[in-house]
Amino acid sequence: MNILLEFFVVTFKVLWAFVLAAAKWLVRPKEKSVAGQVCLITGAGSGLGRLFALEFARRRAPLVLWDINTQSNEETAGMVRHIYREISEEAAAAARQATGDGEEEVLPHCNLQVYTYTCDVSKRENVYLTAERVRQEVGEVSVLVNNAGVVSGHHLLECPDELIERTMMVNCHAHFWTTKAFLPKMLEMNHGHIVTVASSLGLFSTAGVEDYCASKFGAVGFHESLSHELKAADKDGIKTTLVCPYLVDTGMFRGCRIRKEIEPFLPPLKPDYCVKQAMRAILTDQPMICTPRLMYMVTFMKSILPFEAVVCMYRFLGADKCMYPFIAQRKQATNNNEAKNGI
């Protein structure tokens, strides 16, 4: 009798979860503040990582930027400092106006700083050593954005083993090392947010990018298991957000093409749009965001349709060989570099 009663309670909770999810689609939830909370972003030197840094800076979060490329990371830091200066100037102007009107003085935000670290997240010890430096020089991290990613751009049998290993280490294994480095303090405080920037290719796959798909599937699996572990430990103060965008026009997959008749209806995402959608999900504690929303339907259909039906859909959309032009461009570029260097 107890299990029957519990079954009805669970059924009600499941239905209520659907109601709440629908309500959030209709009424936009209020965004939380990350002002003053240290945010660490991996792969911050370019692409989505740089845009995430700028978005968090606009929300007055002190930033810790990690990237393997020191120069590009410093360029991002320069952009962040420009935003901080604008915020300080606006705050100072508001303070002067408030004083002139006889109101209580508004103090400007003086603690906005950005810290840069050169770190190869594929190397475990490098991650742990850099994380320790961050704790000593900056403090504890409240928001962790695992964004760093690479792609080899080779067919499986043509891909050197070391590139396969690097793809797995950067896109998947690094999430383990960064989370292990910063999660303990989050658990102690029961406060924090872990963001996993994965891909739609972590939910469904295509031909020619086996290593990339495997690494993103691994990142998705890691994130989901971690989310369940936090729930099981009743650590409701630690939020998680999984970001799974469709192809983003950052140049990472330059040349990738689906069927030309379909492409106008499903073009590559603009990076700014992708990050703004992700930020909205992060700041409203949304567990998962797929961009565009069509990706939810594709994932659902892949789960229920027979494999041959999925293959038919891929061929109709031109998604079965969409990566082949990209791989061909990568191969041509590699051959040109080798010829240039006299190899």
Short mmCIF file of C-alpha atoms in Angstrom, two decimals:
data_model
loop_
_atom_site.label_atom_id
_atom_site.label_comp_id
_atom_site.label_asym_id
_atom_site.label_seq_id
_atom_site.Cartn_x
_atom_site.Cartn_y
_atom_site.Cartn_z
CA MET A 1 0.00 0.00 0.00
CA ASN A 2 2.86 2.37 0.83
CA ILE A 3 4.51 1.84 -2.55
CA LEU A 4 1.18 2.43 -4.30
CA LEU A 5 0.73 5.70 -2.42
CA GLU A 6 4.29 6.71 -3.24
CA PHE A 7 3.65 5.90 -6.91
CA PHE A 8 0.74 8.37 -6.98
CA VAL A 9 2.87 11.02 -5.25
CA VAL A 10 5.66 10.54 -7.81
CA THR A 11 3.13 10.73 -10.65
CA PHE A 12 1.83 14.02 -9.27
CA LYS A 13 5.38 15.41 -8.97
CA VAL A 14 6.17 14.40 -12.55
CA LEU A 15 3.04 16.12 -13.84
CA TRP A 16 3.78 19.17 -11.70
CA ALA A 17 7.28 19.32 -13.21
CA PHE A 18 5.67 19.49 -16.66
CA VAL A 19 3.45 22.34 -15.46
CA LEU A 20 6.40 24.30 -14.07
CA ALA A 21 8.40 23.75 -17.26
CA ALA A 22 5.50 25.00 -19.38
CA ALA A 23 5.08 28.02 -17.09
CA LYS A 24 8.73 28.98 -17.63
CA TRP A 25 8.14 28.96 -21.39
CA LEU A 26 5.23 31.36 -20.95
CA VAL A 27 6.58 33.57 -18.15
CA ARG A 28 10.26 34.43 -18.29
CA PRO A 29 11.89 33.68 -14.90
CA LYS A 30 13.83 36.43 -13.15
CA GLU A 31 17.57 36.29 -13.76
CA LYS A 32 19.82 35.89 -10.73
CA SER A 33 22.73 38.21 -10.01
CA VAL A 34 26.33 37.05 -10.39
CA ALA A 35 27.81 40.40 -9.32
CA GLY A 36 30.84 39.85 -7.13
CA GLN A 37 30.91 36.09 -7.75
CA VAL A 38 34.16 34.80 -9.21
CA CYS A 39 33.56 33.18 -12.59
CA LEU A 40 36.16 30.94 -14.25
CA ILE A 41 35.93 30.28 -17.99
CA THR A 42 38.12 27.78 -19.84
CA GLY A 43 38.92 28.42 -23.50
CA ALA A 44 38.34 32.14 -22.92
CA GLY A 45 40.76 33.31 -25.59
CA SER A 46 38.35 33.12 -28.51
CA GLY A 47 34.96 31.99 -29.79
CA LEU A 48 32.21 31.31 -27.30
CA GLY A 49 34.59 31.52 -24.35
CA ARG A 50 35.42 35.14 -25.14
CA LEU A 51 31.74 36.01 -25.53
CA PHE A 52 30.88 34.31 -22.23
CA ALA A 53 33.59 36.42 -20.56
CA LEU A 54 32.12 39.64 -21.96
CA GLU A 55 28.60 38.69 -20.87
CA PHE A 56 29.67 37.86 -17.30
CA ALA A 57 31.74 41.07 -17.18
CA ARG A 58 28.65 43.13 -18.08
CA ARG A 59 26.98 41.53 -15.05
CA ARG A 60 29.80 42.67 -12.75
CA ALA A 61 31.35 39.26 -12.11
CA PRO A 62 35.11 39.12 -11.38
CA LEU A 63 36.62 36.87 -14.04
CA VAL A 64 39.30 34.19 -14.20
CA LEU A 65 40.21 33.42 -17.80
CA TRP A 66 42.00 30.21 -18.81
CA ASP A 67 43.36 29.52 -22.25
CA ILE A 68 46.34 27.74 -23.80
CA ASN A 69 46.98 30.80 -26.01
CA THR A 70 48.38 33.57 -23.79
CA GLN A 71 48.06 36.33 -26.38
CA SER A 72 44.40 35.70 -27.27
CA ASN A 73 43.57 35.31 -23.58
CA GLU A 74 45.08 38.73 -22.84
CA GLU A 75 43.08 40.19 -25.72
CA THR A 76 39.89 38.91 -24.09
CA ALA A 77 41.05 40.36 -20.76
CA GLY A 78 41.55 43.73 -22.45
CA MET A 79 37.95 43.67 -23.69
CA VAL A 80 36.74 42.75 -20.20
CA ARG A 81 38.71 45.61 -18.61
CA HIS A 82 37.11 48.03 -21.09
CA ILE A 83 33.66 46.87 -19.92
CA TYR A 84 34.73 47.21 -16.28
CA ARG A 85 35.89 50.79 -16.92
CA GLU A 86 32.52 51.64 -18.48
CA ILE A 87 30.73 50.16 -15.47
CA SER A 88 32.92 52.16 -13.05
CA GLU A 89 32.36 55.37 -15.01
CA GLU A 90 28.59 54.82 -15.02
CA ALA A 91 28.64 54.10 -11.28
CA ALA A 92 30.74 57.20 -10.60
CA ALA A 93 28.37 59.35 -12.69
CA ALA A 94 25.40 57.92 -10.81
CA ALA A 95 27.16 58.69 -7.52
CA ARG A 96 27.79 62.30 -8.54
CA GLN A 97 24.20 62.75 -9.66
CA ALA A 98 22.86 61.23 -6.44
CA THR A 99 25.08 63.55 -4.38
CA GLY A 100 23.96 66.55 -6.41
CA ASP A 101 20.31 65.65 -5.86
CA GLY A 102 20.91 65.33 -2.13
CA GLU A 103 20.42 61.58 -2.19
CA GLU A 104 22.59 58.99 -0.52
CA GLU A 105 25.87 58.50 -2.39
CA VAL A 106 26.07 55.44 -4.63
CA LEU A 107 29.49 53.83 -4.31
CA PRO A 108 31.09 52.67 -7.57
CA HIS A 109 32.05 49.04 -8.07
CA CYS A 110 35.78 48.96 -7.35
CA ASN A 111 36.41 45.23 -7.01
CA LEU A 112 35.93 44.25 -10.63
CA GLN A 113 39.10 42.51 -11.77
CA VAL A 114 40.04 40.02 -14.45
CA TYR A 115 42.80 37.44 -14.00
CA THR A 116 44.42 35.50 -16.83
CA TYR A 117 46.16 32.14 -16.64
CA THR A 118 47.81 30.14 -19.40
CA CYS A 119 46.61 26.58 -18.88
CA ASP A 120 46.48 23.43 -21.00
CA VAL A 121 43.33 21.80 -19.67
CA SER A 122 44.24 18.50 -21.33
CA LYS A 123 47.03 18.10 -18.76
CA ARG A 124 45.67 17.10 -15.37
CA GLU A 125 48.57 18.39 -13.28
CA ASN A 126 48.53 21.70 -15.14
CA VAL A 127 44.85 22.10 -14.25
CA TYR A 128 45.40 21.30 -10.57
CA LEU A 129 48.44 23.60 -10.24
CA THR A 130 46.66 26.48 -11.99
CA ALA A 131 43.55 25.92 -9.85
CA GLU A 132 45.67 26.21 -6.71
CA ARG A 133 47.13 29.49 -7.99
CA VAL A 134 43.60 30.78 -8.58
CA ARG A 135 42.57 29.92 -5.01
CA GLN A 136 45.62 31.69 -3.60
CA GLU A 137 45.57 34.76 -5.84
CA VAL A 138 41.86 35.28 -6.47
CA GLY A 139 39.78 33.19 -4.06
CA GLU A 140 37.17 30.51 -4.46
CA VAL A 141 35.32 30.11 -7.74
CA SER A 142 31.51 30.37 -7.68
CA VAL A 143 30.76 29.85 -11.38
CA LEU A 144 32.73 27.33 -13.45
CA VAL A 145 32.21 27.41 -17.23
CA ASN A 146 33.81 24.38 -18.89
CA ASN A 147 33.99 25.74 -22.42
CA ALA A 148 37.37 24.75 -23.90
CA GLY A 149 37.04 22.55 -26.98
CA VAL A 150 38.99 21.29 -29.99
CA VAL A 151 38.24 19.29 -33.15
CA SER A 152 40.72 17.23 -35.14
CA GLY A 153 38.92 17.33 -38.50
CA HIS A 154 39.97 13.89 -39.74
CA HIS A 155 38.18 10.69 -40.68
CA LEU A 156 38.72 8.00 -38.06
CA LEU A 157 41.24 5.91 -40.00
CA GLU A 158 43.17 9.01 -41.07
CA CYS A 159 43.28 10.63 -37.64
CA PRO A 160 46.56 10.32 -35.69
CA ASP A 161 46.08 8.67 -32.32
CA GLU A 162 47.52 11.66 -30.48
CA LEU A 163 44.84 13.95 -31.98
CA ILE A 164 42.10 11.55 -30.90
CA GLU A 165 43.55 11.53 -27.38
CA ARG A 166 43.81 15.31 -27.31
CA THR A 167 40.20 15.74 -28.42
CA MET A 168 39.02 13.43 -25.64
CA MET A 169 41.21 15.12 -23.02
CA VAL A 170 40.25 18.71 -23.86
CA ASN A 171 36.55 18.16 -24.60
CA CYS A 172 35.80 15.59 -21.90
CA HIS A 173 38.54 14.69 -19.41
CA ALA A 174 39.27 18.34 -18.59
CA HIS A 175 35.76 18.66 -17.15
CA PHE A 176 36.67 16.06 -14.55
CA TRP A 177 39.85 17.88 -13.52
CA THR A 178 38.36 21.39 -13.29
CA THR A 179 35.29 20.15 -11.43
CA LYS A 180 37.37 18.14 -8.96
CA ALA A 181 39.46 21.24 -8.37
CA PHE A 182 36.62 23.64 -7.56
CA LEU A 183 33.63 21.52 -6.50
CA PRO A 184 34.80 20.77 -2.91
CA LYS A 185 34.42 24.41 -1.81
CA MET A 186 31.07 24.65 -3.60
CA LEU A 187 29.91 21.60 -1.64
CA GLU A 188 31.15 23.12 1.61
CA MET A 189 29.26 26.37 0.95
CA ASN A 190 26.34 24.68 -0.85
CA HIS A 191 26.66 27.41 -3.44
CA GLY A 192 27.92 27.53 -7.01
CA HIS A 193 27.12 26.89 -10.63
CA ILE A 194 28.79 24.48 -13.06
CA VAL A 195 28.23 25.06 -16.78
CA THR A 196 29.12 22.44 -19.37
CA VAL A 197 29.40 23.77 -22.91
CA ALA A 198 28.87 20.63 -24.97
CA SER A 199 27.25 20.39 -28.40
CA SER A 200 24.25 19.01 -30.23
CA LEU A 201 26.80 16.38 -31.37
CA GLY A 202 26.83 15.22 -27.77
CA LEU A 203 23.16 14.28 -28.13
CA PHE A 204 23.17 12.83 -31.65
CA SER A 205 26.02 12.12 -34.04
CA THR A 206 27.07 12.31 -37.66
CA ALA A 207 29.74 10.73 -39.84
CA GLY A 208 33.39 11.73 -39.94
CA VAL A 209 33.83 13.22 -36.47
CA GLU A 210 33.90 10.13 -34.27
CA ASP A 211 36.40 11.55 -31.80
CA TYR A 212 34.53 14.85 -31.43
CA CYS A 213 31.14 13.16 -30.99
CA ALA A 214 32.56 10.68 -28.46
CA SER A 215 34.13 13.51 -26.45
CA LYS A 216 30.91 15.54 -26.40
CA PHE A 217 28.77 12.49 -25.54
CA GLY A 218 31.22 11.94 -22.68
CA ALA A 219 30.88 15.55 -21.52
CA VAL A 220 27.08 15.26 -21.57
CA GLY A 221 27.20 12.00 -19.63
CA PHE A 222 29.60 13.49 -17.08
CA HIS A 223 27.39 16.54 -16.61
CA GLU A 224 24.18 14.56 -16.21
CA SER A 225 25.74 12.15 -13.70
CA LEU A 226 27.21 15.06 -11.73
CA SER A 227 23.80 16.76 -11.66
CA HIS A 228 22.20 13.60 -10.27
CA GLU A 229 24.97 13.26 -7.67
CA LEU A 230 24.38 16.81 -6.44
CA LYS A 231 20.64 16.14 -6.21
CA ALA A 232 21.26 12.87 -4.33
CA ALA A 233 23.45 14.78 -1.86
CA ASP A 234 20.70 17.42 -1.39
CA LYS A 235 23.06 20.17 -2.52
CA ASP A 236 20.33 22.29 -4.06
CA GLY A 237 22.46 25.42 -3.79
CA ILE A 238 24.79 24.16 -6.53
CA LYS A 239 23.22 24.60 -9.95
CA THR A 240 24.20 22.98 -13.23
CA THR A 241 23.50 24.00 -16.82
CA LEU A 242 24.20 21.91 -19.91
CA VAL A 243 24.63 23.94 -23.11
CA CYS A 244 24.10 22.03 -26.38
CA PRO A 245 24.12 24.36 -29.38
CA TYR A 246 23.75 23.42 -33.02
CA LEU A 247 26.60 24.35 -35.38
CA VAL A 248 27.96 27.75 -34.31
CA ASP A 249 29.59 30.07 -36.83
CA THR A 250 32.91 30.48 -35.00
CA GLY A 251 35.05 28.98 -37.77
CA MET A 252 35.62 25.79 -35.82
CA PHE A 253 33.64 23.78 -38.39
CA ARG A 254 34.18 26.02 -41.39
CA GLY A 255 32.93 24.30 -44.53
CA CYS A 256 30.32 22.13 -42.82
CA ARG A 257 27.19 22.07 -44.98
CA ILE A 258 23.78 20.44 -44.85
CA ARG A 259 21.46 20.19 -47.88
CA LYS A 260 21.35 23.56 -49.64
CA GLU A 261 17.53 23.59 -49.78
CA ILE A 262 17.38 23.04 -46.00
CA GLU A 263 20.22 25.34 -44.97
CA PRO A 264 18.17 28.59 -45.10
CA PHE A 265 15.85 27.10 -42.47
CA LEU A 266 18.69 25.78 -40.30
CA PRO A 267 21.71 28.07 -40.77
CA PRO A 268 24.75 28.06 -38.48
CA LEU A 269 24.08 29.95 -35.26
CA LYS A 270 25.51 33.40 -34.70
CA PRO A 271 27.92 33.18 -31.73
CA ASP A 272 26.36 36.19 -29.99
CA TYR A 273 22.89 34.66 -30.18
CA CYS A 274 24.15 31.31 -28.92
CA VAL A 275 25.86 32.84 -25.89
CA LYS A 276 22.95 35.13 -25.03
CA GLN A 277 20.60 32.14 -25.02
CA ALA A 278 23.05 30.20 -22.86
CA MET A 279 23.42 33.14 -20.44
CA ARG A 280 19.67 33.37 -20.08
CA ALA A 281 19.60 29.66 -19.17
CA ILE A 282 22.50 30.01 -16.71
CA LEU A 283 21.05 33.04 -14.95
CA THR A 284 17.64 31.40 -14.56
CA ASP A 285 19.16 28.10 -13.34
CA GLN A 286 17.84 26.21 -16.35
CA PRO A 287 19.30 22.67 -16.29
CA MET A 288 19.72 22.38 -20.06
CA ILE A 289 19.56 24.59 -23.12
CA CYS A 290 19.50 23.38 -26.73
CA THR A 291 19.80 26.03 -29.42
CA PRO A 292 17.75 26.25 -31.57
CA ARG A 293 14.76 24.56 -29.96
CA LEU A 294 14.51 22.22 -32.94
CA MET A 295 17.43 20.29 -31.39
CA TYR A 296 15.09 19.05 -28.64
CA MET A 297 12.83 17.48 -31.28
CA VAL A 298 15.78 15.93 -33.15
CA THR A 299 17.08 14.38 -29.93
CA PHE A 300 13.64 13.02 -29.05
CA MET A 301 13.10 11.54 -32.52
CA LYS A 302 16.54 9.94 -32.48
CA SER A 303 15.57 8.23 -29.22
CA ILE A 304 12.31 6.72 -30.47
CA LEU A 305 12.84 6.08 -34.19
CA PRO A 306 14.47 2.94 -35.63
CA PHE A 307 18.06 3.48 -36.70
CA GLU A 308 17.25 3.07 -40.40
CA ALA A 309 14.58 5.76 -40.07
CA VAL A 310 17.16 8.09 -38.54
CA VAL A 311 19.52 7.34 -41.46
CA CYS A 312 16.75 8.25 -43.92
CA MET A 313 16.18 11.55 -42.14
CA TYR A 314 19.91 12.32 -42.10
CA ARG A 315 20.15 11.69 -45.85
CA PHE A 316 17.13 13.86 -46.56
CA LEU A 317 18.61 16.73 -44.55
CA GLY A 318 22.10 16.21 -45.93
CA ALA A 319 23.32 15.69 -42.36
CA ASP A 320 24.86 12.28 -43.05
CA LYS A 321 27.89 13.76 -44.82
CA CYS A 322 27.66 17.36 -43.62
CA MET A 323 31.15 17.22 -42.11
CA TYR A 324 32.86 15.94 -45.26
CA PRO A 325 33.46 19.39 -46.84
CA PHE A 326 34.89 20.60 -43.51
CA ILE A 327 37.22 17.58 -43.31
CA ALA A 328 38.29 18.09 -46.92
CA GLN A 329 39.16 21.74 -46.18
CA ARG A 330 41.16 20.70 -43.11
CA LYS A 331 43.04 18.10 -45.14
CA GLN A 332 43.80 20.62 -47.89
CA ALA A 333 45.04 23.16 -45.34
CA THR A 334 47.28 20.54 -43.74
CA ASN A 335 48.73 19.57 -47.13
CA ASN A 336 49.37 23.23 -47.96
CA ASN A 337 51.17 23.80 -44.65
CA GLU A 338 53.32 20.75 -45.18
CA ALA A 339 54.22 21.87 -48.70
CA LYS A 340 55.00 25.38 -47.43
CA ASN A 341 57.29 24.00 -44.73
CA GLY A 342 58.96 21.63 -47.17
CA ILE A 343 57.82 18.49 -45.39
#
